[in-house]
Short mmCIF file of C-alpha atoms in Angstrom, two decimals:
data_model
loop_
_atom_site.label_atom_id
_atom_site.label_comp_id
_atom_site.label_asym_id
_atom_site.label_seq_id
_atom_site.Cartn_x
_atom_site.Cartn_y
_atom_site.Cartn_z
CA UNK A 425 137.65 116.45 78.92
CA UNK A 426 139.36 113.34 80.32
CA UNK A 427 137.61 110.07 81.19
CA UNK A 428 137.22 110.80 84.93
CA UNK A 429 135.77 114.26 84.22
CA UNK A 430 133.30 112.70 81.77
CA UNK A 431 132.28 110.11 84.37
CA UNK A 432 131.77 112.82 86.99
CA UNK A 433 129.70 114.89 84.55
CA UNK A 434 127.49 111.91 83.69
CA UNK A 435 127.04 110.83 87.32
CA UNK A 436 125.85 114.32 88.24
CA UNK A 437 123.54 114.81 85.25
CA UNK A 438 119.89 115.55 85.94
CA UNK A 439 118.86 113.26 83.07
CA UNK A 440 118.62 109.48 83.49
CA UNK A 441 122.17 108.10 83.23
CA UNK A 442 122.60 104.35 83.30
CA UNK A 443 125.80 102.37 83.23
CA UNK A 444 124.97 101.44 79.62
CA UNK A 445 124.72 105.10 78.60
CA UNK A 446 127.97 105.79 80.42
CA UNK A 447 129.64 102.93 78.51
CA UNK A 448 128.41 104.32 75.17
CA UNK A 449 129.63 107.81 76.05
CA UNK A 450 133.04 106.41 77.05
CA UNK A 451 133.24 104.04 74.08
CA UNK A 452 133.68 100.91 76.18
CA UNK A 453 131.81 97.90 77.55
CA UNK A 454 129.42 98.09 80.49
CA UNK A 455 131.95 96.25 82.64
CA UNK A 456 134.78 98.61 81.64
CA UNK A 457 132.54 101.57 82.51
CA UNK A 458 131.89 100.08 85.96
CA UNK A 459 135.61 99.51 86.46
CA UNK A 460 136.22 103.17 85.55
CA UNK A 461 133.89 104.41 88.31
CA UNK A 462 135.55 105.84 91.42
CA UNK A 463 136.14 103.17 94.09
CA UNK A 464 133.65 104.85 96.43
CA UNK A 465 130.96 104.25 93.77
CA UNK A 466 131.78 100.70 92.68
CA UNK A 467 133.08 97.60 94.46
CA UNK A 468 133.38 94.16 92.89
CA UNK A 469 132.69 90.90 94.68
CA UNK A 470 135.73 88.85 95.65
CA UNK A 471 134.66 85.75 93.74
CA UNK A 472 131.81 84.94 91.34
CA UNK A 473 131.42 81.60 93.18
CA UNK A 474 129.76 83.65 95.95
CA UNK A 475 126.67 84.03 93.73
CA UNK A 476 124.42 81.66 95.70
CA UNK A 477 125.26 83.28 99.05
CA UNK A 478 124.82 86.76 97.58
CA UNK A 479 121.40 85.91 96.11
CA UNK A 480 120.30 84.38 99.41
CA UNK A 481 121.40 87.55 101.22
CA UNK A 482 119.44 89.74 98.78
CA UNK A 483 116.38 87.49 99.25
CA UNK A 484 116.32 88.68 102.87
CA UNK A 485 115.77 92.30 101.80
CA UNK A 486 112.28 93.74 102.16
CA UNK A 487 111.79 94.96 98.57
CA UNK A 488 113.96 95.46 95.52
CA UNK A 489 113.56 96.47 91.91
CA UNK A 490 114.91 94.04 89.33
CA UNK A 491 116.05 95.82 86.17
CA UNK A 492 116.48 93.78 83.01
CA UNK A 493 117.88 95.79 80.11
CA UNK A 494 117.78 94.09 76.73
CA UNK A 495 118.16 95.58 73.26
CA UNK A 496 117.21 99.04 74.51
CA UNK A 497 114.18 97.82 76.48
CA UNK A 498 114.05 98.23 80.24
CA UNK A 499 111.92 95.95 82.39
CA UNK A 500 111.38 96.85 86.05
CA UNK A 501 109.87 94.41 88.52
CA UNK A 502 109.38 95.44 92.14
CA UNK A 503 109.12 92.71 94.73
CA UNK A 504 110.91 90.77 97.40
CA UNK A 505 113.39 88.29 95.93
CA UNK A 506 113.02 84.59 96.62
CA UNK A 507 115.95 82.34 97.36
CA UNK A 508 116.61 79.55 94.91
CA UNK A 509 118.78 76.51 94.48
CA UNK A 510 121.10 75.06 91.87
CA UNK A 511 119.95 72.28 89.60
CA UNK A 512 120.50 71.36 85.95
CA UNK A 513 123.17 74.05 85.52
CA UNK A 514 120.97 76.93 86.71
CA UNK A 515 120.17 78.82 89.89
CA UNK A 516 116.42 78.20 89.94
CA UNK A 517 113.96 80.56 91.62
CA UNK A 518 110.79 78.53 91.76
CA UNK A 519 108.98 79.65 94.92
CA UNK A 520 105.25 79.26 94.38
CA UNK A 521 104.46 82.83 95.44
CA UNK A 522 107.52 84.43 93.81
CA UNK A 523 106.84 87.54 91.72
CA UNK A 524 110.42 87.34 90.43
CA UNK A 525 111.13 83.80 89.33
CA UNK A 526 113.13 82.02 86.69
CA UNK A 527 116.45 80.43 85.97
CA UNK A 528 119.79 82.25 86.25
CA UNK A 529 122.91 80.83 84.65
CA UNK A 530 125.62 81.83 87.15
CA UNK A 531 128.29 80.20 84.96
CA UNK A 532 127.64 82.87 82.30
CA UNK A 533 128.48 85.66 84.76
CA UNK A 534 131.90 87.31 84.81
CA UNK A 535 131.46 89.34 87.98
CA UNK A 536 129.08 91.26 90.21
CA UNK A 537 129.48 94.83 91.41
CA UNK A 538 127.89 96.92 94.14
CA UNK A 539 127.28 100.33 92.57
CA UNK A 540 126.21 103.55 94.24
CA UNK A 541 125.62 106.49 91.94
CA UNK A 542 122.99 109.16 91.64
CA UNK A 543 120.11 108.63 89.23
CA UNK A 544 118.46 111.88 88.11
CA UNK A 545 119.96 113.56 91.16
CA UNK A 546 118.63 110.96 93.60
CA UNK A 547 120.64 108.55 95.72
CA UNK A 548 120.66 105.09 94.17
CA UNK A 549 122.31 101.75 94.98
CA UNK A 550 122.28 98.49 93.05
CA UNK A 551 123.94 95.14 92.56
CA UNK A 552 125.00 94.74 88.92
CA UNK A 553 125.48 91.33 87.28
CA UNK A 554 127.89 91.30 84.33
CA UNK A 555 128.19 88.49 81.81
CA UNK A 556 131.36 87.12 80.27
CA UNK A 557 130.44 89.30 77.26
CA UNK A 558 131.12 92.31 79.58
CA UNK A 559 127.50 93.46 79.23
CA UNK A 560 125.26 94.27 82.17
CA UNK A 561 122.78 91.39 82.20
CA UNK A 562 120.55 92.56 85.05
CA UNK A 563 120.68 94.48 88.30
CA UNK A 564 118.95 94.52 91.66
CA UNK A 565 118.22 98.03 92.96
CA UNK A 566 117.58 98.97 96.56
CA UNK A 567 113.79 99.27 96.73
CA UNK A 568 111.83 102.48 97.16
CA UNK A 569 108.57 103.46 98.81
CA UNK A 570 107.09 106.84 97.88
CA UNK A 571 110.26 107.64 95.88
CA UNK A 572 112.44 107.16 98.98
CA UNK A 573 114.96 104.39 99.50
CA UNK A 574 113.79 101.75 101.97
CA UNK A 575 116.28 102.28 104.77
CA UNK A 576 116.46 98.62 105.86
CA UNK A 577 117.26 97.56 102.28
CA UNK A 578 119.92 100.27 101.94
CA UNK A 579 121.47 99.01 105.17
CA UNK A 580 121.34 95.45 103.82
CA UNK A 581 123.02 96.60 100.60
CA UNK A 582 125.84 98.30 102.51
CA UNK A 583 126.31 95.31 104.81
CA UNK A 584 126.38 92.89 101.85
CA UNK A 585 128.88 95.14 100.04
CA UNK A 586 131.21 94.85 103.03
CA UNK A 587 130.64 91.11 103.28
CA UNK A 588 131.09 90.17 99.62
CA UNK A 589 133.56 92.78 98.30
#
């Protein structure tokens, strides 16, 4: 089975298939796995310096799910994103009422991709943030209500993909 056939098989699996699992199956980095996806499934932003504008755009979306995957652990936080600002070398999200807050180091990021691929047979869309180490650092998924994509957020994702890629 060649690489593209393996990718197709994984994308259509009924089990949970993440980009990390795909990378392990292909024997490559997370970023290389994303680059191997068909172009209709993955588009990269034009320039990493667009980070601030991209984050602001995502902060306008109704609800997202932040996925942080670290050492085999998966953290999911559902909320509306808050916009932030740069200071002291970080993009700081410090809104008083923010559920998702913290400090992002945009200078450690290599690139960002808009990825659309099924997850357990269900439509799924997310913005993936890759570090210079070629690992997936975190991703922002289009939010769901009652297991269904929030249509306005999906539309925002597709519009942002056109704008930034």
